[in-house]
Structure formats: C-alpha cells, structure tokens
Amino acid sequence: MAGRREPPLMRTGLGSGQPPSRGSRIAAAVAVGVTLGRVCAFLYPDGLISRSTDSALHWRRRADSVTCETSEEVTNLQSQLASLERKNADFRKQINELSMKLQLAGQGKNQALYSAGPFGTVKALRTNPTVMPDDSTNPRLAKILQHVAVKKEIIVAVANSNVKETLGMWFTNIKRVGITNYLVVALDDSIENFCKSKDVPVYRRDPDEGIDSIGKTGGNHAVSALKFRILREFLQLGYSVLLSDIDIMFFQNPFDHLYRDSDIESMSDGHDNMTAYGFNDVFDEPSMGWARYAHTMRIWVFNSGFFFIRPTIPSIELLDRVAGRLSREPKSWDQAVFNEELFFPSHPGYEGLHASKRTMDIYLFMNSKVLFKTVRKSAQLRKLKPVIVHLNYHPDKEARMKAVIEFYVHGKQNALDHFPDGSE
C-alpha cells in the first residue's frame, strides 16, 4: 500500500517519515512573514500609518471644506458674548464682596495671634484690610485717579461757586508746597471751568437730581454734608482720601506725616493735649453723698473738614451711616453726626461702628483756635512749622488766611498780632 504524502514544507528530507524539527518550523514562519511583508509593501507603499505631515494636510483640506458662518450667526455670537461680559461683571462684583468678607473673617486666624505672649507684649490687630477696587463703580473717575493719585492716595476738596475766591487760595498754596496728588470735585460748571483755567485737576460729577441742587446753591454746611456721599466712590475704587475743606492752608506735604494705621485719621477741634487726646473729667453731684464724684472720659470732636480715610469696610460703613442720617435729618450738623457714628459704643438697641481711629498731632495739623489762642503767643511754638492750618474757628476766613500765609511763608512776625483770639 502506498503511504500518505506529507506537504512539502513539513518534510524533513529524504522522505524519512520523522516529525519536523524546531529549525524547520522557524524557517517556515520566516518564509510566511516575508511573503506577507511583500504583499503589504505592494498594496500600501506609504505604510499602514500616515505620516504626521500628511495628517496635517488632511486636516487642512477638511478645514478648507468647512463653510463660513453666516452674518446672522456672527450677530448671534456677538450678542451672546455681550451677555456673557455683563454676567462676568456681575460675577466680579460678587467675588469682590465675597473676598472682602473672607478677608474680614480671616483676620486674626493666625494661631500666633491667639497665643498670648509674655506680659506687656500682646497687641490686637489695628489696621483693617482695604477693599478690593471696583472700577465699574465709576469708570470716568477711576481714569482720572489713575493719572492724579500717588500711591493710591489723594487730597480731595468739594466746592461750588460760593467759595471761588477761597478755593483759589487753597489750591495756590497746595501748588506752592509741591503737592501734585489733589483733586477738586466741582459741583457746578463755573468751578469746573475755573479749575481748568488754572490747570487744577478737577472732576465734575455726573448729574444727580437733588444732590446737584444742593451742590449748586447750598451753603457751607449743605456742601459739607454732601461730601460723605461723594467720598464713597473714591473708597470703592480703592483710593485713600485726605478730605480737605478749602479754608485750609498747606505748608508741608501732609502725606509725609500720616500713620496710616487706622480707618480714620483726623485733626481735632481740641486746643491742647487734654482736649485733643482725651482726659478724665470728674462730674460732681453733691446730692449723692459718698458717691458724689463720677469719672467721665472726654475728648473734643474730630474735625470733619480734614481727615484721612482708608478704603476699608468700616470706613465705607461710616460714610453710609453719616450720609443716611443726614438725608433723614436735614437739620443735623454733619460734624456732630460724623463724631456720633464714630464714637458712640454699642448699647441696647444700637450697634456701634467698629472703626479704628487716630487723632492727628494738634501742632502739625493745627486748628485756628490753637494758632490764635496759644501758638502765636509762645516764643517756642512760633518756631514750629505746621503741616496745615485750618481756619475753622473764625468767620473772617480770608483775612486770617492771608495773614497766616504772611506769617509762615513770608516770615512777617507781626502778621497775626492784630487779630483777636476769637471772633468779634
């Protein structure tokens, strides 16, 4: 009988009938691989995977094939973009508010502040953090302040046509000292044009019904009350403001003499160390017998015509409180309200303002009572050069202002002699 024939690749040679060896199996696999490689090379001359350059060409051809959007689609996209920008502005404002709340909530969270140190070394937090600037509050004012302010600080005066001559003396002295970061808030067109003609930085507020009528026709107290609303925008923009009435003469740059460690840093109406910085005043009531003497703490008020206010939450709350009360109590004096809100403590039915405050040096930031009652009569105090003199205690302002300039600027030693201590 004839035997079974093996496939050619399985033969071991000489028809021996032995099983195929390991080497023959490897040779067969190599032969199959070479054959498949030749077939692939013939069918896919560029390879099975396209090169990156060819891929890029394919993408470009596809991009070229995409049709451009119609004008209607473009308009729709622009409308969506505008809507998103408005929402983004709202989100930024909310983020600013939340950030400020987090800052306030985080004050004193450092463990070191909770651990009391050795006796006499413990100090509480004194300086509140500043608010996040929000240029959307008043973009026009923000642009002016970017050019005028120095280190985010600026002197601000509010004026209308009733005080034009005094205003001229005010900014003339500021220029003489070399102060550049100051701004006049004009309440009418006449003051705006006057400032521009004298190359004085000026900001004319946008029309505001009610407020504008006060600004154009109001007297000193009406205008003074208005400033608390105006200052709020400066603080929201992130600027510290040195508010100045215009019956003030400058002899040094005030920014060189500020501490900047409090929300409010104000000149005092006090005329000596006790009245300006505080004292223990004993109240005597004989009918109480053994308890007839009651000790009280007293301080003369801050002057609301010259104070430095930092852009903090307590500062803005102070402005809101004062402006709100003055709108509800039109006959109230703004300086009285200003001090009540600053100093009255919390008590049943009332939550006091948590603002830090500092009294300025009364011989550097001098009121006219200190000058005419004390300084001009002292050989030693006459040698001191004040930063400012505020003619707040006397109605004959312009005459005394000119005399003060003669005394401190031109060295005329008898310039102040003919004036009485007080008003006649």
PDB file of N, CA and C in Angstrom, residues 14 42 104 121-122 173 199 210 222 227 252 254 290 297 307 330 337:
ATOM      1  N   LEU A  14      14.546  13.513   2.456  1.00  0.00           N
ATOM      2  CA  LEU A  14      14.832  12.117   2.170  1.00  0.00           C
ATOM      3  C   LEU A  14      13.643  11.232   2.468  1.00  0.00           C
ATOM      4  N   PHE A  42       3.446  46.184  -1.436  1.00  0.00           N
ATOM      5  CA  PHE A  42       2.864  46.447  -2.757  1.00  0.00           C
ATOM      6  C   PHE A  42       1.542  47.210  -2.641  1.00  0.00           C
ATOM      7  N   LEU A 104     -12.151  89.671  56.067  1.00  0.00           N
ATOM      8  CA  LEU A 104     -12.562  90.085  57.409  1.00  0.00           C
ATOM      9  C   LEU A 104     -12.724  88.873  58.321  1.00  0.00           C
ATOM     10  N   THR A 121       3.481  92.330  76.005  1.00  0.00           N
ATOM     11  CA  THR A 121       3.854  92.214  74.589  1.00  0.00           C
ATOM     12  C   THR A 121       2.661  91.983  73.665  1.00  0.00           C
ATOM     13  N   VAL A 122       1.480  91.742  74.224  1.00  0.00           N
ATOM     14  CA  VAL A 122       0.322  91.369  73.413  1.00  0.00           C
ATOM     15  C   VAL A 122      -0.308  92.609  72.783  1.00  0.00           C
ATOM     16  N   ASN A 173      -1.794 127.468  47.442  1.00  0.00           N
ATOM     17  CA  ASN A 173      -0.874 127.006  48.478  1.00  0.00           C
ATOM     18  C   ASN A 173      -0.455 125.557  48.274  1.00  0.00           C
ATOM     19  N   ASP A 199      -5.290 125.246  35.530  1.00  0.00           N
ATOM     20  CA  ASP A 199      -4.560 123.976  35.426  1.00  0.00           C
ATOM     21  C   ASP A 199      -4.617 123.195  36.733  1.00  0.00           C
ATOM     22  N   GLY A 210     -31.458 116.348  42.926  1.00  0.00           N
ATOM     23  CA  GLY A 210     -31.498 116.521  44.370  1.00  0.00           C
ATOM     24  C   GLY A 210     -30.139 116.903  44.899  1.00  0.00           C
ATOM     25  N   ALA A 222     -24.339 122.599  53.869  1.00  0.00           N
ATOM     26  CA  ALA A 222     -25.010 121.724  52.909  1.00  0.00           C
ATOM     27  C   ALA A 222     -23.993 120.993  52.038  1.00  0.00           C
ATOM     28  N   LYS A 227     -20.362 115.776  50.947  1.00  0.00           N
ATOM     29  CA  LYS A 227     -19.074 115.146  50.673  1.00  0.00           C
ATOM     30  C   LYS A 227     -19.030 113.680  51.090  1.00  0.00           C
ATOM     31  N   GLN A 252       3.299 122.033  54.427  1.00  0.00           N
ATOM     32  CA  GLN A 252       4.109 120.846  54.179  1.00  0.00           C
ATOM     33  C   GLN A 252       3.221 119.802  53.511  1.00  0.00           C
ATOM     34  N   PRO A 254       1.193 116.782  53.574  1.00  0.00           N
ATOM     35  CA  PRO A 254       0.587 116.022  54.680  1.00  0.00           C
ATOM     36  C   PRO A 254       0.838 114.523  54.604  1.00  0.00           C
ATOM     37  N   TRP A 290     -21.613 110.095  99.474  1.00  0.00           N
ATOM     38  CA  TRP A 290     -20.333 109.405  99.315  1.00  0.00           C
ATOM     39  C   TRP A 290     -19.980 109.170  97.838  1.00  0.00           C
ATOM     40  N   MET A 297     -14.944 110.050  80.746  1.00  0.00           N
ATOM     41  CA  MET A 297     -13.872 110.183  79.769  1.00  0.00           C
ATOM     42  C   MET A 297     -14.340 111.123  78.659  1.00  0.00           C
ATOM     43  N   PHE A 307      -9.732 115.066  57.314  1.00  0.00           N
ATOM     44  CA  PHE A 307      -9.458 113.734  57.836  1.00  0.00           C
ATOM     45  C   PHE A 307      -8.985 112.824  56.700  1.00  0.00           C
ATOM     46  N   PRO A 330     -32.174 116.429  57.934  1.00  0.00           N
ATOM     47  CA  PRO A 330     -31.550 117.523  57.166  1.00  0.00           C
ATOM     48  C   PRO A 330     -31.064 118.690  58.021  1.00  0.00           C
ATOM     49  N   VAL A 337     -22.872 114.488  63.576  1.00  0.00           N
ATOM     50  CA  VAL A 337     -23.262 113.138  63.162  1.00  0.00           C
ATOM     51  C   VAL A 337     -22.023 112.284  62.910  1.00  0.00           C
TER      52      VAL A 337
END
